[in-house]
Amino acid sequence: MSNLAIMRAFEIVSLILYLGALIWAVRSRNPYWLGLLVGATLVFVFDWQWSARGFFNATFNPDLTTIPGLTSYGMAEPGSVPPVIEPWSVALNYGFGFGPAIAMLLMATPTLIKTFGKAHYLVVFLSGMVGVAVYEIPVVHLIGAWAYHQKPEHLFFGFPYSNFFMGGNLIFWPWLFARCLQNWIPMPDKPGCSLASPTTWKGIAMGCMAMWSGFYVAGSIQLFWYTNTVPWIEVGRP
């Protein structure tokens, strides 16, 4: 199968999974779950920092379809270096990968507390470490949807070792903020997801705030790793 066919299949599967997550969020009648899905979808904007040569030094497969208008050459002349692109399928992967995961962890939190006590914080973090790696290693190593241009000793089947730690943070912090907001700003029980209802928009706003804040903290923590190591290889990325 050609690279183009593989990328189109990846995009189709991503769309199907995202629509499934969206239908689940709406049918749950909980606008907070819908907000987590929307917020997770929109975290793709962090890729403009995280994919840079001083962070992940990552590039997306050129056969993925780019979000119109989101192509940049940075300070370089167009055509002189690989452009920075943001495929729409990657935004969908953020959405269905993180939104429902945080929602399910919130639903499971009382059970986790009962089972593990204070150690439930560690359980959530470890679930992120494992979950992100289980998803991303096949997508990077087998499908080739994107690539991390780092030295071989820093990669595990194309997946940066440091991303195990970041994966834990990408689940832990959105879950923690979402849990706090859930406690601080209670929502009615299954109020529905009507766009005419202020409760729906409150739930969407709360979910977005939890996801964006969590990703900001996770990325900020990871900066300490990249400011104290030199894992990259040169690929001409701006």
GROMACS .gro file of C-alpha atoms in nm:
model
  238
    1MET     CA    1   0.000   0.000   0.000
    2SER     CA    2   0.135   0.342  -0.093
    3ASN     CA    3   0.208   0.610   0.164
    4LEU     CA    4  -0.076   0.823   0.023
    5ALA     CA    5  -0.326   0.537   0.064
    6ILE     CA    6  -0.209   0.473   0.422
    7MET     CA    7  -0.254   0.841   0.512
    8ARG     CA    8  -0.601   0.853   0.356
    9ALA     CA    9  -0.696   0.542   0.554
   10PHE     CA   10  -0.558   0.708   0.869
   11GLU     CA   11  -0.771   1.015   0.801
   12ILE     CA   12  -1.086   0.809   0.740
   13VAL     CA   13  -1.039   0.605   1.058
   14SER     CA   14  -0.966   0.926   1.253
   15LEU     CA   15  -1.289   1.082   1.126
   16ILE     CA   16  -1.495   0.774   1.214
   17LEU     CA   17  -1.350   0.755   1.565
   18TYR     CA   18  -1.403   1.128   1.619
   19LEU     CA   19  -1.765   1.113   1.505
   20GLY     CA   20  -1.815   0.819   1.739
   21ALA     CA   21  -1.674   1.023   2.028
   22LEU     CA   22  -1.891   1.321   1.934
   23ILE     CA   23  -2.207   1.107   1.920
   24TRP     CA   24  -2.117   0.955   2.258
   25ALA     CA   25  -2.065   1.299   2.413
   26VAL     CA   26  -2.397   1.433   2.282
   27ARG     CA   27  -2.594   1.120   2.375
   28SER     CA   28  -2.447   1.130   2.726
   29ARG     CA   29  -2.654   1.448   2.775
   30ASN     CA   30  -2.359   1.591   2.968
   31PRO     CA   31  -2.225   1.914   2.813
   32TYR     CA   32  -1.912   1.883   3.027
   33TRP     CA   33  -1.811   1.571   2.832
   34LEU     CA   34  -1.883   1.759   2.511
   35GLY     CA   35  -1.665   2.044   2.635
   36LEU     CA   36  -1.376   1.808   2.706
   37LEU     CA   37  -1.402   1.674   2.350
   38VAL     CA   38  -1.412   2.023   2.198
   39GLY     CA   39  -1.128   2.144   2.419
   40ALA     CA   40  -0.914   1.841   2.335
   41THR     CA   41  -0.976   1.895   1.964
   42LEU     CA   42  -0.854   2.251   1.982
   43VAL     CA   43  -0.528   2.176   2.165
   44PHE     CA   44  -0.372   2.117   1.821
   45VAL     CA   45  -0.261   2.480   1.840
   46PHE     CA   46   0.008   2.368   2.086
   47ASP     CA   47   0.175   2.184   1.798
   48TRP     CA   48   0.311   2.514   1.670
   49GLN     CA   49   0.534   2.524   1.978
   50TRP     CA   50   0.573   2.153   2.048
   51SER     CA   51   0.671   2.049   1.695
   52ALA     CA   52   0.944   2.316   1.679
   53ARG     CA   53   1.310   2.216   1.650
   54GLY     CA   54   1.372   2.314   2.013
   55PHE     CA   55   1.098   2.088   2.149
   56PHE     CA   56   0.983   1.768   1.970
   57ASN     CA   57   1.150   1.859   1.640
   58ALA     CA   58   0.864   1.675   1.474
   59THR     CA   59   0.720   1.678   1.123
   60PHE     CA   60   0.390   1.541   0.993
   61ASN     CA   61   0.361   1.308   0.696
   62PRO     CA   62   0.341   1.530   0.384
   63ASP     CA   63   0.057   1.318   0.243
   64LEU     CA   64  -0.175   1.412   0.528
   65THR     CA   65  -0.430   1.679   0.436
   66THR     CA   66  -0.342   2.013   0.592
   67ILE     CA   67  -0.588   2.247   0.762
   68PRO     CA   68  -0.626   2.527   0.503
   69GLY     CA   69  -0.412   2.831   0.581
   70LEU     CA   70  -0.201   2.658   0.847
   71THR     CA   71   0.125   2.617   0.656
   72SER     CA   72   0.432   2.813   0.763
   73TYR     CA   73   0.799   2.834   0.670
   74GLY     CA   74   0.891   3.038   0.975
   75MET     CA   75   1.173   3.282   0.896
   76ALA     CA   76   1.292   3.085   0.592
   77GLU     CA   77   1.212   3.135   0.226
   78PRO     CA   78   0.924   2.916   0.105
   79GLY     CA   79   1.059   2.597  -0.044
   80SER     CA   80   1.398   2.618   0.130
   81VAL     CA   81   1.297   2.407   0.433
   82PRO     CA   82   1.014   2.160   0.508
   83PRO     CA   83   0.703   2.363   0.587
   84VAL     CA   84   0.525   2.348   0.920
   85ILE     CA   85   0.184   2.192   0.856
   86GLU     CA   86  -0.107   2.093   1.079
   87PRO     CA   87  -0.322   1.808   0.941
   88TRP     CA   88  -0.691   1.815   1.031
   89SER     CA   89  -0.674   1.446   1.124
   90VAL     CA   90  -0.425   1.528   1.401
   91ALA     CA   91  -0.675   1.769   1.558
   92LEU     CA   92  -0.934   1.490   1.551
   93ASN     CA   93  -0.686   1.250   1.713
   94TYR     CA   94  -0.633   1.495   1.998
   95GLY     CA   95  -1.010   1.516   2.034
   96PHE     CA   96  -1.108   1.151   2.047
   97GLY     CA   97  -0.784   1.054   2.221
   98PHE     CA   98  -0.798   1.289   2.519
   99GLY     CA   99  -1.156   1.414   2.556
  100PRO     CA  100  -1.332   1.082   2.629
  101ALA     CA  101  -1.029   0.958   2.826
  102ILE     CA  102  -1.055   1.248   3.073
  103ALA     CA  103  -1.433   1.208   3.094
  104MET     CA  104  -1.402   0.835   3.171
  105LEU     CA  105  -1.134   0.903   3.433
  106LEU     CA  106  -1.365   1.155   3.598
  107MET     CA  107  -1.643   0.899   3.607
  108ALA     CA  108  -1.401   0.641   3.750
  109THR     CA  109  -1.247   0.876   4.009
  110PRO     CA  110  -1.471   0.771   4.302
  111THR     CA  111  -1.381   0.406   4.235
  112LEU     CA  112  -1.011   0.492   4.204
  113ILE     CA  113  -1.018   0.678   4.537
  114LYS     CA  114  -1.197   0.388   4.706
  115THR     CA  115  -0.952   0.135   4.564
  116PHE     CA  116  -0.618   0.316   4.581
  117GLY     CA  117  -0.670   0.598   4.829
  118LYS     CA  118  -0.425   0.885   4.782
  119ALA     CA  119  -0.230   0.670   4.537
  120HIS     CA  120  -0.509   0.727   4.282
  121TYR     CA  121  -0.316   1.035   4.167
  122LEU     CA  122  -0.026   0.810   4.071
  123VAL     CA  123  -0.264   0.565   3.902
  124VAL     CA  124  -0.402   0.843   3.680
  125PHE     CA  125  -0.050   0.958   3.591
  126LEU     CA  126   0.062   0.604   3.505
  127SER     CA  127  -0.249   0.551   3.295
  128GLY     CA  128  -0.143   0.851   3.088
  129MET     CA  129   0.213   0.721   3.050
  130VAL     CA  130   0.088   0.385   2.923
  131GLY     CA  131  -0.213   0.507   2.727
  132VAL     CA  132  -0.034   0.773   2.523
  133ALA     CA  133   0.253   0.535   2.442
  134VAL     CA  134   0.020   0.249   2.340
  135TYR     CA  135  -0.159   0.484   2.102
  136GLU     CA  136   0.133   0.681   1.964
  137ILE     CA  137   0.402   0.416   1.909
  138PRO     CA  138   0.204   0.233   1.636
  139VAL     CA  139   0.097   0.563   1.477
  140VAL     CA  140   0.459   0.681   1.460
  141HIS     CA  141   0.649   0.355   1.408
  142LEU     CA  142   0.407   0.160   1.187
  143ILE     CA  143   0.179   0.415   1.019
  144GLY     CA  144   0.429   0.701   1.000
  145ALA     CA  145   0.171   0.978   1.046
  146TRP     CA  146   0.441   1.194   1.203
  147ALA     CA  147   0.806   1.160   1.302
  148TYR     CA  148   1.024   1.279   1.589
  149HIS     CA  149   1.365   1.383   1.457
  150GLN     CA  150   1.573   1.295   1.761
  151LYS     CA  151   1.883   1.084   1.819
  152PRO     CA  152   1.821   0.706   1.819
  153GLU     CA  153   1.921   0.674   2.184
  154HIS     CA  154   1.636   0.908   2.275
  155LEU     CA  155   1.370   0.709   2.087
  156PHE     CA  156   1.171   0.394   2.163
  157PHE     CA  157   1.037   0.266   1.829
  158GLY     CA  158   1.027   0.626   1.707
  159PHE     CA  159   0.863   0.751   2.028
  160PRO     CA  160   1.073   0.979   2.251
  161TYR     CA  161   1.147   0.825   2.592
  162SER     CA  162   1.069   1.166   2.741
  163ASN     CA  163   0.716   1.139   2.604
  164PHE     CA  164   0.636   0.866   2.855
  165PHE     CA  165   0.663   1.134   3.124
  166MET     CA  166   0.482   1.393   2.914
  167GLY     CA  167   0.205   1.144   2.836
  168GLY     CA  168   0.144   1.106   3.208
  169ASN     CA  169   0.121   1.482   3.245
  170LEU     CA  170  -0.108   1.520   2.943
  171ILE     CA  171  -0.362   1.299   3.118
  172PHE     CA  172  -0.297   1.394   3.480
  173TRP     CA  173  -0.325   1.775   3.459
  174PRO     CA  174  -0.640   1.798   3.240
  175TRP     CA  175  -0.802   1.537   3.464
  176LEU     CA  176  -0.703   1.729   3.779
  177PHE     CA  177  -0.829   2.063   3.646
  178ALA     CA  178  -1.147   1.903   3.510
  179ARG     CA  179  -1.208   1.740   3.847
  180CYS     CA  180  -1.159   2.072   4.029
  181LEU     CA  181  -1.397   2.253   3.795
  182GLN     CA  182  -1.649   1.973   3.831
  183ASN     CA  183  -1.641   2.020   4.209
  184TRP     CA  184  -1.632   2.400   4.206
  185ILE     CA  185  -1.902   2.454   3.942
  186PRO     CA  186  -2.160   2.176   3.972
  187MET     CA  187  -2.365   2.089   3.664
  188PRO     CA  188  -2.726   1.969   3.665
  189ASP     CA  189  -2.764   1.595   3.620
  190LYS     CA  190  -2.779   1.519   3.245
  191PRO     CA  191  -2.911   1.860   3.136
  192GLY     CA  192  -2.877   1.775   2.766
  193CYS     CA  193  -2.664   1.935   2.496
  194SER     CA  194  -2.898   2.184   2.335
  195LEU     CA  195  -2.706   2.474   2.180
  196ALA     CA  196  -2.989   2.703   2.293
  197SER     CA  197  -2.915   2.626   2.659
  198PRO     CA  198  -2.666   2.837   2.858
  199THR     CA  199  -2.583   2.521   3.057
  200THR     CA  200  -2.448   2.360   2.740
  201TRP     CA  201  -2.215   2.651   2.674
  202LYS     CA  202  -2.106   2.653   3.038
  203GLY     CA  203  -2.014   2.287   3.009
  204ILE     CA  204  -1.825   2.343   2.684
  205ALA     CA  205  -1.635   2.637   2.836
  206MET     CA  206  -1.546   2.436   3.148
  207GLY     CA  207  -1.422   2.142   2.941
  208CYS     CA  208  -1.213   2.367   2.721
  209MET     CA  209  -1.058   2.545   3.019
  210ALA     CA  210  -0.962   2.215   3.181
  211MET     CA  211  -0.802   2.075   2.865
  212TRP     CA  212  -0.615   2.392   2.766
  213SER     CA  213  -0.487   2.458   3.117
  214GLY     CA  214  -0.374   2.098   3.155
  215PHE     CA  215  -0.188   2.094   2.825
  216TYR     CA  216  -0.024   2.427   2.907
  217VAL     CA  217   0.108   2.292   3.237
  218ALA     CA  218   0.225   1.965   3.077
  219GLY     CA  219   0.411   2.149   2.803
  220SER     CA  220   0.566   2.391   3.049
  221ILE     CA  221   0.698   2.104   3.264
  222GLN     CA  222   0.844   1.934   2.956
  223LEU     CA  223   1.042   2.248   2.875
  224PHE     CA  224   1.274   2.163   3.164
  225TRP     CA  225   1.373   1.844   2.981
  226TYR     CA  226   1.437   2.013   2.648
  227THR     CA  227   1.633   2.301   2.804
  228ASN     CA  228   1.874   2.054   2.968
  229THR     CA  229   1.923   1.801   2.687
  230VAL     CA  230   2.023   1.803   2.320
  231PRO     CA  231   1.828   1.511   2.169
  232TRP     CA  232   1.762   1.652   1.822
  233ILE     CA  233   1.896   1.581   1.475
  234GLU     CA  234   1.894   1.844   1.201
  235VAL     CA  235   1.619   1.813   0.939
  236GLY     CA  236   1.593   2.177   0.836
  237ARG     CA  237   1.275   2.233   1.032
  238PRO     CA  238   1.203   2.596   1.125
   0.00000   0.00000   0.00000
